[in-house]
CSV table of C-alpha atoms in Angstrom, one decimal:
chain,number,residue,atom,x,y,z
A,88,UNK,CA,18.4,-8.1,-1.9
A,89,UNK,CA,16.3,-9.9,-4.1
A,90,UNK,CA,12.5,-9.8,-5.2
A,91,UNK,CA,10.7,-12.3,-6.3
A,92,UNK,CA,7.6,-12.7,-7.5
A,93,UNK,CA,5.4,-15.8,-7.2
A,94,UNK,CA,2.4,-16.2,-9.5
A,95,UNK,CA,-1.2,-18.7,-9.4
A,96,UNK,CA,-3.1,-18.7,-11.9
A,97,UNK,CA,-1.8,-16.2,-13.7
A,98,UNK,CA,-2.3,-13.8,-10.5
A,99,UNK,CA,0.4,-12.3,-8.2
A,100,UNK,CA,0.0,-14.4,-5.0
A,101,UNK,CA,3.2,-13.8,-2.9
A,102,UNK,CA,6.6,-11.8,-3.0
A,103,UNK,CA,9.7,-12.7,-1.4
A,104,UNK,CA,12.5,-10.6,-0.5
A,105,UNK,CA,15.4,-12.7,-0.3
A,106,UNK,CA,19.2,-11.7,1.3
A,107,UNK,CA,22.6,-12.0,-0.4
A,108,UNK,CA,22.8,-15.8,1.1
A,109,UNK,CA,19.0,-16.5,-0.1
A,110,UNK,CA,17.4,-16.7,3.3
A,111,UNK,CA,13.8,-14.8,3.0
A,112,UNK,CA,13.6,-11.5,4.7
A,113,UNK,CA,10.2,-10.6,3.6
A,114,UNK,CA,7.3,-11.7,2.4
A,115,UNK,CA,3.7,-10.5,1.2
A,116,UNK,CA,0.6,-12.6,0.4
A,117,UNK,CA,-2.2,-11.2,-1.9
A,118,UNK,CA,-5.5,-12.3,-1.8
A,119,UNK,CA,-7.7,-10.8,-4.6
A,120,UNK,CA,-11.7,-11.2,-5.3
A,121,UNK,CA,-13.0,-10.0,-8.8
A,122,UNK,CA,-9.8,-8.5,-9.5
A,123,UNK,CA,-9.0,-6.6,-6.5
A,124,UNK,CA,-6.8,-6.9,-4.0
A,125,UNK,CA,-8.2,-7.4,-0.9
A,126,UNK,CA,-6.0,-8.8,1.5
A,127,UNK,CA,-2.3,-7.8,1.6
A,128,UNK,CA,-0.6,-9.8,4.6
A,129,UNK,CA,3.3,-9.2,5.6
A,130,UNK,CA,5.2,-11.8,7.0
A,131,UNK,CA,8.7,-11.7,9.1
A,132,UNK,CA,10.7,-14.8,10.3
A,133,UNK,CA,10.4,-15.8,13.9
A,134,UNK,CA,12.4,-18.5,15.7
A,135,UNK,CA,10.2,-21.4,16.6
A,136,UNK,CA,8.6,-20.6,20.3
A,137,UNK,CA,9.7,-24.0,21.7
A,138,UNK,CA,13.3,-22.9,21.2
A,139,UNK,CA,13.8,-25.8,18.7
A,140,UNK,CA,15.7,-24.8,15.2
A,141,UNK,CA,13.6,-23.5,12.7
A,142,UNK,CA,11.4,-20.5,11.5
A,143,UNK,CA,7.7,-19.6,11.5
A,144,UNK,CA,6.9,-17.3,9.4
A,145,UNK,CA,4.2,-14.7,11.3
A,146,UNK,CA,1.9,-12.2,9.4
A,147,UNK,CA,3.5,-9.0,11.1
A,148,UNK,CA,1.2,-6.7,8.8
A,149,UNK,CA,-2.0,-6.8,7.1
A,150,UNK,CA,-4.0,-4.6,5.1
A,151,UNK,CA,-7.7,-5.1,3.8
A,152,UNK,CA,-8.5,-2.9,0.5
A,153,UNK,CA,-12.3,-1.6,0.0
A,154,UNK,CA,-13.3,-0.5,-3.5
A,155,UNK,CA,-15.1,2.4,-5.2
A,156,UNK,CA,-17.7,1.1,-7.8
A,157,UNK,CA,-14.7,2.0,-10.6
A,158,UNK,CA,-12.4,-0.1,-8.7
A,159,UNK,CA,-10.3,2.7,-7.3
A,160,UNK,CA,-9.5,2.1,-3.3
A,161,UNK,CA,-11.8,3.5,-1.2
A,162,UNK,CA,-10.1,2.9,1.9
A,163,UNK,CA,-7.5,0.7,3.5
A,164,UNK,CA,-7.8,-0.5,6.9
A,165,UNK,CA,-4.3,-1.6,8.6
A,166,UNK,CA,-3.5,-3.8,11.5
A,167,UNK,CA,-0.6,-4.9,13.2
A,168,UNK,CA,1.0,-7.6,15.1
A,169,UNK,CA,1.9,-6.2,18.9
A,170,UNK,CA,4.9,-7.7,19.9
A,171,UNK,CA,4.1,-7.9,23.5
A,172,UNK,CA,0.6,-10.2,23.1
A,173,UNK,CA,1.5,-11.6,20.1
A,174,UNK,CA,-2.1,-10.5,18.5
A,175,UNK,CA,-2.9,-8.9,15.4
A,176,UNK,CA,-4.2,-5.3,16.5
A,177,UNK,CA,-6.0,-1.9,14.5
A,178,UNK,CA,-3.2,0.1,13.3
A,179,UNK,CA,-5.6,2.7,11.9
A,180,UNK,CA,-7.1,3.1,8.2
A,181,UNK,CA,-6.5,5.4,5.4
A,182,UNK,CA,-9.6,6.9,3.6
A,183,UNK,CA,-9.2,8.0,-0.1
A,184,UNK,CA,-11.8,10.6,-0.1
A,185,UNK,CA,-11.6,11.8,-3.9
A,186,UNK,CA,-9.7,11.2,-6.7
A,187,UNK,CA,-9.4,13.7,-10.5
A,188,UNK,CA,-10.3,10.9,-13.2
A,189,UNK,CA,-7.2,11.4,-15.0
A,190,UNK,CA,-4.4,9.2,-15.7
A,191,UNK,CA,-2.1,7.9,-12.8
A,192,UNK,CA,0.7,7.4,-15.0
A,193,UNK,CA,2.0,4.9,-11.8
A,194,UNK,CA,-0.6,2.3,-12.5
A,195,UNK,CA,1.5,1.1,-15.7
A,196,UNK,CA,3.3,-0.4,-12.9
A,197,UNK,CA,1.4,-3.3,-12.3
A,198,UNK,CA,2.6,-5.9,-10.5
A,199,UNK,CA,5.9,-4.7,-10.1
A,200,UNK,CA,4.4,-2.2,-7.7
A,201,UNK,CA,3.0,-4.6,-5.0
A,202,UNK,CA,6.7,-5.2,-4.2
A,203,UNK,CA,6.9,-1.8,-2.8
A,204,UNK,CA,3.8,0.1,-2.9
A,205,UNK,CA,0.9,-2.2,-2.4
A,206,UNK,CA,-2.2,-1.0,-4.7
A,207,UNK,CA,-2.4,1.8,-7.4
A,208,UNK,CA,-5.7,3.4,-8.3
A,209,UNK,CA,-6.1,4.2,-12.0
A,210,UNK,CA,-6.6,8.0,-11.3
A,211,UNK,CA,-4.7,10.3,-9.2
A,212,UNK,CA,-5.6,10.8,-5.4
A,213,UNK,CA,-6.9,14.7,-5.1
A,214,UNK,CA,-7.7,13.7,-1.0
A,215,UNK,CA,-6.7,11.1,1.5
A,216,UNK,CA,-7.3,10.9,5.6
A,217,UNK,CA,-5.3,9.0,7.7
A,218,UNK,CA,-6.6,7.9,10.9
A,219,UNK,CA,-4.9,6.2,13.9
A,220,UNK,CA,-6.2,3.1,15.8
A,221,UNK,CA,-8.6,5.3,17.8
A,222,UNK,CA,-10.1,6.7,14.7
A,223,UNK,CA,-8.4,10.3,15.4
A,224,UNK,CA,-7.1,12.0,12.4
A,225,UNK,CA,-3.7,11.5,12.0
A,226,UNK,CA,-3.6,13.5,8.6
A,227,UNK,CA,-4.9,15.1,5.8
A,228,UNK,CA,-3.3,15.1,2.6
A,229,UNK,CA,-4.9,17.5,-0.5
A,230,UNK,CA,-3.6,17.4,-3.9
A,231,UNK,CA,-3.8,19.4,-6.9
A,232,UNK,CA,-2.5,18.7,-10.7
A,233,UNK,CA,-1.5,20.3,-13.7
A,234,UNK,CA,-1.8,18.3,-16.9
A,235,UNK,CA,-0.8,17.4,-20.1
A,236,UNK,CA,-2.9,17.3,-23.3
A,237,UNK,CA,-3.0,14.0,-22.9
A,238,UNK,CA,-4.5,13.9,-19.1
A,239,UNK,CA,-1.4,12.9,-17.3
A,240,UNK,CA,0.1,15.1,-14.7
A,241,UNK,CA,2.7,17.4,-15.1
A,242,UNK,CA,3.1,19.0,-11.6
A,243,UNK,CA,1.5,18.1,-8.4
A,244,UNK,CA,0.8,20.3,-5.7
A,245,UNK,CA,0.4,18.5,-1.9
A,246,UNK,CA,-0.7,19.9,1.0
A,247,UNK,CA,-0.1,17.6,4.2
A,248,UNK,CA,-1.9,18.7,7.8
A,249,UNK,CA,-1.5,17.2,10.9
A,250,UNK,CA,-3.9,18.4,13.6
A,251,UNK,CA,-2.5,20.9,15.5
A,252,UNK,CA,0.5,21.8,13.0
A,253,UNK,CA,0.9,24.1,10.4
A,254,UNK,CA,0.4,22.4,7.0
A,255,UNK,CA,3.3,21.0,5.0
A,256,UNK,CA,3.5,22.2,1.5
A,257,UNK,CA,5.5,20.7,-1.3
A,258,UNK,CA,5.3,20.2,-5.7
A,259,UNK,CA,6.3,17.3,-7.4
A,260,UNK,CA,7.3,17.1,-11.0
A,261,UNK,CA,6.4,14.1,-13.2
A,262,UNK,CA,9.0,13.7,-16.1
A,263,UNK,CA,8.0,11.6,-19.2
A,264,UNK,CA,10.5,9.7,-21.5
């Protein structure tokens, strides 16, 4: 597969995941407003409804980002297309509760990261909550860092809870070259 990335006005405004043969797989529409992104919209092809050849193209996916006043995501609200009406639906939202102010040494990304990852904050997530459609907590997620003397993390230490399970605790290791 292939990823390409399609720029206007000097913005990213679409990828494209292409096959071997160069038929599109995939692709993503950003919409931004004062340099955010605030409208991420996956699409999937769909054979034409009146049976004729040809392919629509239907947003399967959509996200809509709400910022902090430093521009790091305060939230992001998912829906999704049900296959059975055909309508866009809520497909629950993820809160980012608090974040440590240091470096997130991801956000050198950039662009390249929409391709896979959709937004990156400029600090490092310390809390999220995820919620289903209903608004139920689906999880919590708490992490804590270790850093260098330069503010980017060395170790990170996350702590996942579903409701009703015991938590899930792992440490990941950031490596620098």
């Amino acid at each position: 597969y292939v990823v390409e990335y399609i720029y206007e006005n000097e913005r990213l405004a679409q990828t494209q995941t292409l096959s071997g043969t160069g038929h599109i797989v995939t692709s993503g529409a950003y919409f931004f407003q004062n340099g955010n992104l605030v409208d991420y919209g996956q699409f999937l092809p769909y054979p034409l409804e009146d049976g004729s050849d040809g392919i629509l193209y239907k947003r399967v996916n959509e996200s809509t980002f709400v910022y902090n006043s430093d521009r790091s995501i305060r939230s992001i609200t998912n829906r999704m297309r049900n296959p059975i009406t055909d309508k866009m639906e809520p497909a629950g939202k993820r809160i980012y509760d608090s974040y440590d102010g240091k470096i997130n040494p991801l956000k050198s990304l950039g662009d390249f990261a929409y391709g896979f990852l959709q937004g990156l904050n400029p600090s490092n997530i310390t809390k999220e909550t995820a919620y289903d459609e209903t608004g139920a907590i689906e999880e919590v997620i708490e992490r804590t860092y270790t850093y260098d003397n330069h503010g980017y993390p060395l170790t990170c230490v996350e702590k996942s809870t579903v409701p009703g399970d015991n938590p899930v605790i792992k440490t990941l290791t950031f490596t620098y070259k």
